[in-house]
GROMACS .gro file of C-alpha atoms in nm:
model
  500
    1MET     CA    1  -1.289  -0.241   0.893
    2VAL     CA    2  -1.266  -0.501   0.616
    3ALA     CA    3  -1.311  -0.869   0.698
    4TYR     CA    4  -1.230  -1.201   0.534
    5THR     CA    5  -1.590  -1.224   0.411
    6ASP     CA    6  -1.524  -0.923   0.187
    7PHE     CA    7  -1.289  -1.138  -0.021
    8ALA     CA    8  -1.485  -1.464  -0.035
    9SER     CA    9  -1.606  -1.393  -0.391
   10VAL     CA   10  -1.292  -1.241  -0.541
   11LEU     CA   11  -1.193  -1.553  -0.735
   12LYS     CA   12  -1.354  -1.565  -1.078
   13HIS     CA   13  -1.329  -1.941  -1.133
   14PRO     CA   14  -1.279  -2.120  -0.799
   15ASP     CA   15  -1.454  -2.428  -0.937
   16ARG     CA   16  -1.209  -2.472  -1.226
   17PHE     CA   17  -0.841  -2.514  -1.311
   18PHE     CA   18  -0.636  -2.291  -1.537
   19ILE     CA   19  -0.501  -2.533  -1.796
   20ASP     CA   20  -0.387  -2.472  -2.153
   21GLY     CA   21  -0.485  -2.106  -2.143
   22GLU     CA   22  -0.843  -2.155  -2.030
   23TRP     CA   23  -1.049  -2.233  -1.719
   24MET     CA   24  -1.128  -2.602  -1.750
   25GLN     CA   25  -1.401  -2.789  -1.568
   26PRO     CA   26  -1.255  -3.051  -1.331
   27THR     CA   27  -1.298  -3.418  -1.414
   28THR     CA   28  -1.468  -3.485  -1.078
   29ASN     CA   29  -1.697  -3.295  -0.843
   30ALA     CA   30  -1.445  -3.302  -0.556
   31GLN     CA   31  -1.395  -2.972  -0.376
   32ILE     CA   32  -1.168  -2.837  -0.107
   33LYS     CA   33  -1.311  -2.614   0.164
   34VAL     CA   34  -1.077  -2.336   0.271
   35ILE     CA   35  -1.126  -2.236   0.636
   36SER     CA   36  -1.049  -1.891   0.770
   37PRO     CA   37  -0.820  -1.948   1.071
   38ALA     CA   38  -0.935  -1.636   1.254
   39SER     CA   39  -1.299  -1.746   1.264
   40GLU     CA   40  -1.276  -2.123   1.204
   41GLU     CA   41  -1.551  -2.072   0.947
   42HIS     CA   42  -1.578  -2.152   0.576
   43PHE     CA   43  -1.404  -1.891   0.359
   44TYR     CA   44  -1.447  -2.031   0.007
   45SER     CA   45  -1.422  -2.360  -0.183
   46VAL     CA   46  -1.211  -2.463  -0.482
   47ALA     CA   47  -1.200  -2.759  -0.715
   48GLU     CA   48  -0.975  -3.047  -0.612
   49ALA     CA   49  -0.763  -3.196  -0.888
   50ALA     CA   50  -0.776  -3.566  -0.965
   51ALA     CA   51  -0.528  -3.774  -1.165
   52ASP     CA   52  -0.697  -3.688  -1.496
   53ASP     CA   53  -0.670  -3.315  -1.421
   54ILE     CA   54  -0.298  -3.349  -1.354
   55GLU     CA   55  -0.267  -3.540  -1.681
   56ARG     CA   56  -0.432  -3.255  -1.871
   57ALA     CA   57  -0.197  -3.002  -1.713
   58ILE     CA   58   0.111  -3.208  -1.801
   59VAL     CA   59  -0.004  -3.254  -2.159
   60ALA     CA   60  -0.069  -2.880  -2.195
   61ALA     CA   61   0.268  -2.779  -2.051
   62ARG     CA   62   0.452  -3.042  -2.255
   63LYS     CA   63   0.288  -2.933  -2.579
   64ALA     CA   64   0.351  -2.566  -2.504
   65PHE     CA   65   0.719  -2.637  -2.456
   66ASP     CA   66   0.770  -2.885  -2.740
   67GLU     CA   67   0.549  -2.722  -3.004
   68GLY     CA   68   0.442  -2.379  -2.881
   69PRO     CA   69   0.605  -2.042  -2.934
   70TRP     CA   70   0.718  -1.981  -2.577
   71PRO     CA   71   1.070  -2.136  -2.577
   72ARG     CA   72   1.132  -1.983  -2.920
   73LEU     CA   73   1.046  -1.626  -2.820
   74SER     CA   74   1.336  -1.395  -2.744
   75HIS     CA   75   1.424  -1.337  -2.381
   76ALA     CA   76   1.315  -0.977  -2.431
   77GLU     CA   77   0.973  -1.089  -2.555
   78ARG     CA   78   0.928  -1.316  -2.256
   79ALA     CA   79   1.039  -1.030  -2.031
   80ASP     CA   80   0.752  -0.820  -2.165
   81TYR     CA   81   0.504  -1.076  -2.034
   82LEU     CA   82   0.676  -1.074  -1.694
   83ARG     CA   83   0.639  -0.697  -1.672
   84LYS     CA   84   0.270  -0.727  -1.756
   85MET     CA   85   0.231  -0.984  -1.477
   86ALA     CA   86   0.392  -0.738  -1.236
   87GLN     CA   87   0.151  -0.464  -1.341
   88GLU     CA   88  -0.151  -0.687  -1.287
   89LEU     CA   89  -0.027  -0.800  -0.946
   90ARG     CA   90   0.008  -0.440  -0.834
   91ALA     CA   91  -0.339  -0.357  -0.964
   92ARG     CA   92  -0.488  -0.642  -0.760
   93ALA     CA   93  -0.276  -0.597  -0.446
   94SER     CA   94  -0.569  -0.526  -0.216
   95GLU     CA   95  -0.759  -0.835  -0.330
   96LEU     CA   96  -0.454  -1.056  -0.300
   97ALA     CA   97  -0.380  -0.916   0.046
   98GLY     CA   98  -0.733  -0.997   0.158
   99ILE     CA   99  -0.728  -1.351   0.022
  100TRP     CA  100  -0.394  -1.421   0.189
  101ALA     CA  101  -0.510  -1.281   0.523
  102GLY     CA  102  -0.839  -1.467   0.503
  103GLU     CA  103  -0.698  -1.810   0.420
  104MET     CA  104  -0.377  -1.801   0.624
  105GLY     CA  105  -0.421  -1.540   0.899
  106SER     CA  106  -0.142  -1.310   0.784
  107LEU     CA  107  -0.193  -0.941   0.863
  108TYR     CA  108  -0.397  -0.761   0.599
  109ALA     CA  109  -0.225  -0.425   0.655
  110ALA     CA  110   0.118  -0.580   0.613
  111ASN     CA  111   0.004  -0.780   0.310
  112THR     CA  112  -0.103  -0.469   0.121
  113ASN     CA  113   0.253  -0.338   0.149
  114ILE     CA  114   0.419  -0.669   0.068
  115ILE     CA  115   0.222  -0.771  -0.244
  116PRO     CA  116   0.383  -0.496  -0.459
  117ILE     CA  117   0.721  -0.632  -0.352
  118PHE     CA  118   0.617  -0.972  -0.484
  119ALA     CA  119   0.521  -0.803  -0.811
  120GLY     CA  120   0.876  -0.672  -0.828
  121VAL     CA  121   1.001  -1.031  -0.859
  122TYR     CA  122   0.872  -1.035  -1.217
  123ASP     CA  123   1.032  -0.699  -1.298
  124PHE     CA  124   1.359  -0.820  -1.145
  125HIS     CA  125   1.371  -1.120  -1.377
  126ALA     CA  126   1.251  -0.920  -1.677
  127ASN     CA  127   1.553  -0.696  -1.632
  128MET     CA  128   1.779  -1.002  -1.637
  129ALA     CA  129   1.683  -1.061  -2.000
  130ASP     CA  130   1.942  -0.801  -2.100
  131THR     CA  131   2.213  -0.885  -1.847
  132PHE     CA  132   2.224  -1.261  -1.795
  133PRO     CA  133   2.486  -1.449  -2.003
  134PHE     CA  134   2.266  -1.694  -2.190
  135ILE     CA  135   2.554  -1.742  -2.439
  136GLU     CA  136   2.921  -1.721  -2.338
  137PRO     CA  137   3.203  -1.743  -2.595
  138HIS     CA  138   3.504  -1.959  -2.505
  139GLN     CA  139   3.832  -2.057  -2.666
  140PRO     CA  140   3.841  -2.437  -2.703
  141ALA     CA  141   4.166  -2.616  -2.617
  142GLN     CA  142   4.186  -2.765  -2.969
  143GLY     CA  143   4.102  -2.446  -3.157
  144GLY     CA  144   3.797  -2.317  -3.335
  145ALA     CA  145   3.518  -2.143  -3.145
  146GLY     CA  146   3.336  -2.259  -2.833
  147TYR     CA  147   3.008  -2.140  -2.685
  148LEU     CA  148   2.852  -2.215  -2.350
  149VAL     CA  149   2.478  -2.193  -2.412
  150ARG     CA  150   2.212  -2.195  -2.141
  151GLU     CA  151   1.875  -2.327  -2.255
  152PRO     CA  152   1.542  -2.390  -2.074
  153VAL     CA  153   1.524  -2.710  -1.873
  154GLY     CA  154   1.172  -2.785  -2.002
  155VAL     CA  155   0.846  -2.850  -1.816
  156VAL     CA  156   0.859  -2.741  -1.452
  157ALA     CA  157   0.635  -2.856  -1.168
  158ALA     CA  158   0.632  -2.573  -0.912
  159ILE     CA  159   0.495  -2.696  -0.579
  160VAL     CA  160   0.447  -2.435  -0.308
  161PRO     CA  161   0.324  -2.446   0.056
  162TRP     CA  162   0.047  -2.257   0.229
  163ASN     CA  163   0.238  -2.001   0.437
  164GLY     CA  164   0.356  -1.762   0.163
  165PRO     CA  165   0.222  -1.904  -0.161
  166LEU     CA  166   0.235  -1.596  -0.385
  167MET     CA  167   0.589  -1.499  -0.289
  168LEU     CA  168   0.725  -1.852  -0.312
  169ALA     CA  169   0.547  -1.919  -0.641
  170SER     CA  170   0.679  -1.596  -0.791
  171TRP     CA  171   1.042  -1.688  -0.723
  172LYS     CA  172   0.979  -2.010  -0.919
  173ILE     CA  173   0.752  -1.886  -1.198
  174ALA     CA  174   0.945  -1.570  -1.294
  175PRO     CA  175   1.285  -1.735  -1.357
  176ALA     CA  176   1.125  -2.039  -1.519
  177LEU     CA  177   0.929  -1.825  -1.764
  178LEU     CA  178   1.225  -1.602  -1.844
  179ALA     CA  179   1.435  -1.912  -1.915
  180GLY     CA  180   1.170  -2.037  -2.161
  181CYS     CA  181   1.022  -2.314  -1.948
  182THR     CA  182   0.654  -2.396  -1.915
  183VAL     CA  183   0.509  -2.437  -1.567
  184ILE     CA  184   0.253  -2.644  -1.380
  185LEU     CA  185   0.186  -2.457  -1.057
  186LYS     CA  186   0.046  -2.678  -0.782
  187ALA     CA  187  -0.131  -2.483  -0.508
  188SER     CA  188  -0.172  -2.614  -0.154
  189PRO     CA  189  -0.524  -2.715  -0.044
  190GLU     CA  190  -0.506  -2.474   0.252
  191ALA     CA  191  -0.419  -2.157   0.059
  192PRO     CA  192  -0.485  -2.176  -0.316
  193GLY     CA  193  -0.650  -1.837  -0.368
  194THR     CA  194  -0.361  -1.609  -0.459
  195LEU     CA  195  -0.227  -1.869  -0.703
  196LEU     CA  196  -0.561  -1.900  -0.879
  197VAL     CA  197  -0.541  -1.523  -0.923
  198LEU     CA  198  -0.208  -1.581  -1.101
  199GLY     CA  199  -0.405  -1.792  -1.349
  200GLU     CA  200  -0.647  -1.505  -1.396
  201ILE     CA  201  -0.352  -1.273  -1.459
  202ALA     CA  202  -0.199  -1.511  -1.713
  203GLU     CA  203  -0.530  -1.510  -1.898
  204ALA     CA  204  -0.561  -1.131  -1.876
  205ILE     CA  205  -0.218  -1.064  -2.028
  206GLY     CA  206  -0.259  -1.321  -2.304
  207LEU     CA  207   0.017  -1.556  -2.192
  208PRO     CA  208   0.045  -1.826  -2.461
  209LYS     CA  209  -0.156  -2.143  -2.404
  210GLY     CA  210  -0.004  -2.399  -2.170
  211VAL     CA  211   0.282  -2.180  -2.050
  212LEU     CA  212   0.137  -2.147  -1.699
  213ASN     CA  213  -0.111  -2.399  -1.563
  214VAL     CA  214  -0.261  -2.380  -1.213
  215VAL     CA  215  -0.416  -2.670  -1.019
  216THR     CA  216  -0.498  -2.740  -0.654
  217ALA     CA  217  -0.441  -3.091  -0.526
  218GLU     CA  218  -0.380  -3.300  -0.217
  219ARG     CA  219  -0.045  -3.472  -0.166
  220GLU     CA  220  -0.123  -3.809  -0.324
  221VAL     CA  221  -0.237  -3.656  -0.653
  222SER     CA  222   0.043  -3.398  -0.643
  223GLU     CA  223   0.295  -3.679  -0.637
  224LEU     CA  224   0.190  -3.768  -0.992
  225LEU     CA  225   0.366  -3.449  -1.106
  226VAL     CA  226   0.686  -3.556  -0.936
  227ARG     CA  227   0.681  -3.907  -1.083
  228ASP     CA  228   0.591  -3.820  -1.441
  229ARG     CA  229   0.884  -3.841  -1.684
  230ARG     CA  230   0.730  -3.564  -1.896
  231VAL     CA  231   0.806  -3.321  -1.613
  232ASP     CA  232   1.170  -3.221  -1.651
  233LYS     CA  233   1.214  -3.039  -1.321
  234VAL     CA  234   1.046  -3.016  -0.982
  235SER     CA  235   1.082  -2.700  -0.776
  236PHE     CA  236   0.948  -2.762  -0.426
  237THR     CA  237   0.918  -2.551  -0.115
  238GLY     CA  238   0.793  -2.721   0.200
  239SER     CA  239   0.885  -2.955   0.481
  240THR     CA  240   1.206  -3.152   0.491
  241ALA     CA  241   1.006  -3.475   0.522
  242ALA     CA  242   0.818  -3.407   0.199
  243GLY     CA  243   1.134  -3.280   0.031
  244ARG     CA  244   1.316  -3.599   0.120
  245LYS     CA  245   1.053  -3.805  -0.062
  246ILE     CA  246   1.041  -3.574  -0.363
  247GLY     CA  247   1.420  -3.580  -0.388
  248SER     CA  248   1.427  -3.960  -0.382
  249ILE     CA  249   1.164  -3.983  -0.657
  250CYS     CA  250   1.349  -3.730  -0.874
  251GLY     CA  251   1.675  -3.910  -0.808
  252ASP     CA  252   1.526  -4.239  -0.921
  253ARG     CA  253   1.436  -4.096  -1.262
  254ILE     CA  254   1.729  -3.847  -1.279
  255ALA     CA  255   1.494  -3.549  -1.287
  256ARG     CA  256   1.619  -3.205  -1.194
  257CYS     CA  257   1.492  -3.071  -0.862
  258THR     CA  258   1.528  -2.773  -0.635
  259LEU     CA  259   1.427  -2.824  -0.272
  260GLU     CA  260   1.376  -2.532  -0.034
  261LEU     CA  261   1.300  -2.702   0.296
  262GLY     CA  262   1.280  -2.649   0.670
  263GLY     CA  263   1.495  -2.462   0.915
  264LYS     CA  264   1.584  -2.426   1.280
  265SER     CA  265   1.770  -2.103   1.253
  266PRO     CA  266   2.000  -1.952   1.518
  267ALA     CA  267   2.037  -1.592   1.629
  268ILE     CA  268   2.371  -1.544   1.803
  269LEU     CA  269   2.390  -1.254   2.050
  270LEU     CA  270   2.752  -1.153   2.109
  271ASP     CA  271   2.849  -0.973   2.428
  272ASP     CA  272   2.902  -0.627   2.276
  273TYR     CA  273   2.544  -0.590   2.148
  274ASP     CA  274   2.259  -0.432   2.345
  275VAL     CA  275   2.020  -0.685   2.499
  276GLY     CA  276   1.716  -0.458   2.470
  277ALA     CA  277   1.770  -0.385   2.102
  278PHE     CA  278   1.823  -0.753   2.033
  279ALA     CA  279   1.504  -0.851   2.218
  280GLN     CA  280   1.303  -0.596   2.024
  281THR     CA  281   1.430  -0.727   1.688
  282ILE     CA  282   1.373  -1.093   1.773
  283ALA     CA  283   1.026  -1.036   1.917
  284ALA     CA  284   0.919  -0.846   1.607
  285SER     CA  285   1.048  -1.119   1.375
  286THR     CA  286   0.871  -1.387   1.580
  287THR     CA  287   0.530  -1.239   1.497
  288ILE     CA  288   0.584  -1.248   1.118
  289LEU     CA  289   0.327  -1.493   0.975
  290THR     CA  290   0.280  -1.610   1.337
  291GLY     CA  291   0.621  -1.777   1.323
  292GLN     CA  292   0.521  -1.992   1.025
  293VAL     CA  293   0.837  -1.903   0.837
  294CYS     CA  294   1.100  -2.157   0.737
  295ALA     CA  295   1.378  -1.903   0.797
  296ALA     CA  296   1.250  -1.789   1.138
  297LEU     CA  297   1.515  -1.723   1.405
  298THR     CA  298   1.392  -1.959   1.676
  299ARG     CA  299   1.714  -2.074   1.847
  300ILE     CA  300   1.843  -1.779   2.048
  301ILE     CA  301   2.203  -1.834   2.156
  302VAL     CA  302   2.345  -1.611   2.431
  303SER     CA  303   2.630  -1.622   2.680
  304ARG     CA  304   2.538  -1.770   3.019
  305SER     CA  305   2.617  -1.444   3.194
  306ARG     CA  306   2.349  -1.260   2.992
  307HIS     CA  307   2.094  -1.540   2.967
  308ASP     CA  308   1.860  -1.427   3.245
  309GLU     CA  309   1.875  -1.062   3.139
  310LEU     CA  310   1.780  -1.158   2.784
  311ALA     CA  311   1.498  -1.385   2.907
  312ASP     CA  312   1.347  -1.090   3.093
  313ALA     CA  313   1.391  -0.856   2.795
  314LEU     CA  314   1.231  -1.101   2.550
  315LYS     CA  315   0.942  -1.165   2.790
  316SER     CA  316   0.881  -0.793   2.816
  317GLN     CA  317   0.866  -0.757   2.437
  318LEU     CA  318   0.658  -1.069   2.367
  319ASP     CA  319   0.404  -0.982   2.635
  320LYS     CA  320   0.333  -0.656   2.450
  321VAL     CA  321   0.235  -0.829   2.125
  322ASN     CA  322  -0.129  -0.767   2.033
  323VAL     CA  323  -0.267  -1.098   1.907
  324GLY     CA  324  -0.596  -1.082   1.723
  325ASP     CA  325  -0.799  -1.043   1.405
  326PRO     CA  326  -0.562  -1.021   1.104
  327PHE     CA  327  -0.788  -0.755   0.948
  328ASP     CA  328  -0.766  -0.526   1.254
  329PRO     CA  329  -0.498  -0.260   1.187
  330SER     CA  330  -0.390  -0.274   1.553
  331THR     CA  331  -0.315  -0.647   1.544
  332GLN     CA  332   0.054  -0.743   1.552
  333MET     CA  333   0.014  -1.120   1.519
  334GLY     CA  334  -0.272  -1.325   1.376
  335PRO     CA  335  -0.369  -1.690   1.419
  336LEU     CA  336  -0.189  -2.000   1.311
  337ALA     CA  337  -0.306  -2.115   0.971
  338MET     CA  338  -0.508  -2.420   1.068
  339GLN     CA  339  -0.622  -2.646   1.349
  340ARG     CA  340  -0.354  -2.908   1.291
  341GLN     CA  341  -0.086  -2.642   1.303
  342ARG     CA  342  -0.204  -2.514   1.639
  343ASP     CA  343  -0.220  -2.873   1.765
  344LYS     CA  344   0.138  -2.921   1.649
  345VAL     CA  345   0.262  -2.606   1.822
  346GLU     CA  346   0.083  -2.699   2.145
  347HIS     CA  347   0.243  -3.044   2.126
  348TYR     CA  348   0.590  -2.891   2.107
  349ILE     CA  349   0.515  -2.659   2.397
  350LYS     CA  350   0.432  -2.966   2.606
  351CYS     CA  351   0.756  -3.129   2.487
  352GLY     CA  352   0.954  -2.826   2.601
  353GLN     CA  353   0.804  -2.844   2.947
  354ALA     CA  354   0.856  -3.220   2.966
  355ASP     CA  355   1.224  -3.179   2.869
  356GLY     CA  356   1.280  -2.943   3.162
  357ALA     CA  357   1.302  -2.608   2.983
  358LYS     CA  358   1.157  -2.309   3.166
  359LEU     CA  359   0.839  -2.168   3.012
  360VAL     CA  360   0.899  -1.796   3.056
  361THR     CA  361   0.588  -1.665   2.881
  362GLY     CA  362   0.311  -1.770   2.644
  363GLY     CA  363   0.216  -2.125   2.564
  364ARG     CA  364  -0.160  -2.079   2.567
  365ARG     CA  365  -0.451  -1.948   2.365
  366PRO     CA  366  -0.492  -1.574   2.435
  367ALA     CA  367  -0.763  -1.535   2.701
  368HIS     CA  368  -0.958  -1.276   2.501
  369LEU     CA  369  -0.991  -1.492   2.189
  370GLY     CA  370  -1.250  -1.767   2.213
  371ARG     CA  371  -1.236  -1.867   1.846
  372GLY     CA  372  -0.964  -1.902   1.590
  373TYR     CA  373  -0.638  -2.093   1.582
  374TYR     CA  374  -0.451  -1.853   1.807
  375ILE     CA  375  -0.149  -1.909   2.029
  376GLU     CA  376   0.051  -1.665   2.242
  377PRO     CA  377   0.411  -1.580   2.152
  378THR     CA  378   0.608  -1.831   2.357
  379LEU     CA  379   0.953  -1.826   2.513
  380PHE     CA  380   1.146  -2.110   2.673
  381ALA     CA  381   1.466  -2.042   2.869
  382ASN     CA  382   1.758  -2.263   2.969
  383VAL     CA  383   1.693  -2.490   2.673
  384ASP     CA  384   1.939  -2.769   2.606
  385ASN     CA  385   2.035  -2.778   2.238
  386ASP     CA  386   1.953  -3.151   2.237
  387ALA     CA  387   1.594  -3.086   2.348
  388THR     CA  388   1.313  -3.157   2.104
  389ILE     CA  389   1.209  -2.790   2.083
  390ALA     CA  390   1.567  -2.698   1.990
  391ARG     CA  391   1.603  -2.971   1.727
  392GLU     CA  392   1.273  -2.989   1.540
  393GLU     CA  393   1.101  -2.724   1.329
  394ILE     CA  394   0.792  -2.606   1.518
  395PHE     CA  395   0.660  -2.357   1.261
  396GLY     CA  396   0.504  -2.130   1.517
  397PRO     CA  397   0.596  -1.837   1.747
  398VAL     CA  398   0.805  -2.042   1.989
  399LEU     CA  399   1.158  -1.933   2.088
  400SER     CA  400   1.425  -2.143   2.258
  401LEU     CA  401   1.682  -1.950   2.461
  402ILE     CA  402   2.005  -2.152   2.469
  403PRO     CA  403   2.304  -2.057   2.691
  404ALA     CA  404   2.660  -2.077   2.555
  405ASP     CA  405   2.997  -2.067   2.730
  406ASP     CA  406   3.165  -1.830   2.484
  407GLU     CA  407   3.168  -1.723   2.117
  408ARG     CA  408   3.325  -2.044   1.997
  409HIS     CA  409   3.069  -2.250   2.185
  410ALA     CA  410   2.788  -2.034   2.042
  411VAL     CA  411   2.902  -2.117   1.688
  412GLN     CA  412   2.921  -2.486   1.777
  413ILE     CA  413   2.563  -2.476   1.905
  414ALA     CA  414   2.449  -2.287   1.597
  415ASN     CA  415   2.597  -2.558   1.372
  416ASP     CA  416   2.476  -2.850   1.585
  417THR     CA  417   2.155  -2.901   1.389
  418ASP     CA  418   2.027  -3.094   1.091
  419TYR     CA  419   1.932  -2.766   0.928
  420GLY     CA  420   2.119  -2.472   0.778
  421LEU     CA  421   1.875  -2.232   0.617
  422ASN     CA  422   1.914  -1.899   0.794
  423ALA     CA  423   2.105  -1.735   1.080
  424SER     CA  424   2.196  -1.398   1.223
  425VAL     CA  425   2.485  -1.257   1.424
  426PHE     CA  426   2.429  -0.959   1.652
  427THR     CA  427   2.739  -0.751   1.722
  428ASN     CA  428   2.848  -0.389   1.683
  429ASP     CA  429   3.160  -0.502   1.496
  430PRO     CA  430   3.100  -0.577   1.123
  431GLU     CA  431   3.433  -0.757   1.088
  432ARG     CA  432   3.348  -0.979   1.383
  433ALA     CA  433   3.005  -1.042   1.230
  434PHE     CA  434   3.166  -1.146   0.901
  435SER     CA  435   3.411  -1.375   1.080
  436VAL     CA  436   3.134  -1.552   1.271
  437ALA     CA  437   2.913  -1.565   0.962
  438ARG     CA  438   3.187  -1.754   0.774
  439GLN     CA  439   3.187  -2.015   1.053
  440VAL     CA  440   2.810  -2.069   1.060
  441ARG     CA  441   2.692  -2.338   0.816
  442SER     CA  442   2.384  -2.168   0.679
  443GLY     CA  443   2.258  -2.054   0.341
  444THR     CA  444   2.207  -1.699   0.471
  445VAL     CA  445   2.369  -1.521   0.765
  446ALA     CA  446   2.250  -1.168   0.843
  447HIS     CA  447   2.397  -0.900   1.067
  448ASN     CA  448   2.185  -0.749   1.347
  449ALA     CA  449   1.855  -0.839   1.180
  450PHE     CA  450   1.614  -1.106   1.064
  451ARG     CA  451   1.686  -1.074   0.695
  452ASN     CA  452   1.695  -1.263   0.365
  453ASP     CA  453   1.761  -1.144   0.012
  454PHE     CA  454   1.623  -1.347  -0.278
  455THR     CA  455   1.777  -1.102  -0.526
  456ILE     CA  456   2.114  -1.251  -0.428
  457ALA     CA  457   2.021  -1.613  -0.344
  458PHE     CA  458   1.818  -1.808  -0.089
  459GLY     CA  459   1.849  -2.171   0.013
  460GLY     CA  460   2.000  -2.400   0.270
  461PHE     CA  461   2.283  -2.622   0.380
  462LYS     CA  462   2.228  -2.979   0.501
  463GLN     CA  463   1.861  -3.084   0.533
  464SER     CA  464   1.739  -2.733   0.459
  465GLY     CA  465   1.746  -2.810   0.090
  466ILE     CA  466   1.919  -2.842  -0.243
  467GLY     CA  467   1.986  -2.551  -0.477
  468ARG     CA  468   1.906  -2.181  -0.450
  469GLU     CA  469   1.618  -1.956  -0.540
  470GLY     CA  470   1.653  -1.595  -0.649
  471GLY     CA  471   1.928  -1.401  -0.824
  472THR     CA  472   2.138  -1.552  -1.098
  473GLU     CA  473   2.177  -1.869  -0.890
  474GLY     CA  474   1.801  -1.920  -0.900
  475LEU     CA  475   1.776  -1.864  -1.274
  476MET     CA  476   2.046  -2.125  -1.331
  477ASN     CA  477   1.813  -2.388  -1.183
  478TYR     CA  478   1.578  -2.349  -1.481
  479LEU     CA  479   1.850  -2.378  -1.744
  480GLU     CA  480   2.049  -2.662  -1.898
  481THR     CA  481   2.407  -2.591  -2.000
  482LYS     CA  482   2.517  -2.691  -2.349
  483THR     CA  483   2.866  -2.673  -2.498
  484ILE     CA  484   2.882  -2.599  -2.873
  485LEU     CA  485   3.216  -2.644  -3.052
  486LEU     CA  486   3.251  -2.491  -3.400
  487GLN     CA  487   3.537  -2.483  -3.645
  488SER     CA  488   3.507  -2.105  -3.671
  489PRO     CA  489   3.322  -1.825  -3.485
  490VAL     CA  490   2.966  -1.716  -3.564
  491ASP     CA  491   2.774  -1.402  -3.476
  492VAL     CA  492   2.593  -1.492  -3.153
  493THR     CA  493   2.445  -1.143  -3.105
  494THR     CA  494   2.168  -1.191  -3.362
  495PRO     CA  495   1.818  -1.268  -3.225
  496ALA     CA  496   1.817  -1.600  -3.406
  497ALA     CA  497   2.133  -1.708  -3.229
  498VAL     CA  498   2.058  -1.571  -2.886
  499ASP     CA  499   1.702  -1.706  -2.860
  500ALA     CA  500   1.718  -2.020  -3.073
   0.00000   0.00000   0.00000
């Protein structure tokens, strides 16, 4: 069986940053130690960016956009680079899967299947080069010819969290590059490895200098990217607290921003759907990334008459989950990503008990695991929707079972939250599912599943964020819209016109 130690030396330049098309030495000797959450031992170390390193990355991205060839290539030419990135990601899937499992505790077996899907993000956007309306002809009210032109927004700071860095980065990088933007990718200190591999891939495919730059930095230094006027747009995925600050900084300087933030997502079980099938689906989704998923369905809303039956069914499913080494093929749920995250989850479990909710199962470190940041899948029953565990994002495998009087009350509970990222409705009637989905204030509402689809759009209502990622909606976030009014029409199908 492979282990995290097998991937400790995969990175070619962990002591450097990928800036301006090369691996640059950092300006200080500061390093970040990445800890493997399954063993609590050192996995590998990377360079930590200082202010001068951020400055070099901004200068490189700015020059590549203002003077380099990238924004002036055709969309088709940029698409070719995206396809090459996809090929390289697939070729290195096993390595990427091992790094991700080693630094975050995600399941290695699952990762090897998921990484190729992430590679598909680049193919998806490459295909948009031929279908997206970068230029739209219009008939102006006062005559002549009008054109709605969509051009790259400029230099993008892409800031991603530790839970799913490669996926989240890909949904930022791919549309930004297709649009013609240049990117500064800021990796989290806890999980930088897969993003440093993206730098290696950019070098391998000959991506023009400064188009993609990769640095790892702590929050204080990262904020320099957000504040710098040379950065035209910030695309951030992370906590609502951090997003609130980033949004205020961008607002102060009128910078563009996309914020994909936290969630406290409801799963509504209607009375015509099987309790056992529902429990199986919810339990399985709870184990994904050990519940460290912003879109996780953690508020389970059920009619009072079925509450106790569902509590028993969920307990039965959660108690079967095999918690253990993320590299063991039999493991169904790995550790939490870090010590502070386990401390946070344990704090919320204590809050749930203090607020009077019934701890049905879980809430402790698994007895057979003496090391690692592990926690059992946890279920609380008879949770009041005003309780702390029902209001605040826990980011761990903790479910709150909330009773409702009827369908209308269930929808009211679902909407009674500061968040609105994800939701699901469980019913055998698709029309009823659609009706309830239209009433739930959430960026995504699925039917009978834990499900999202970035190829359409992903993002949240309320404090779950601003803007969307994925699909044509996501590409729009990396484009500025320009209206051109001419006295007579021109041929906009020529390469010079389309990609000017």
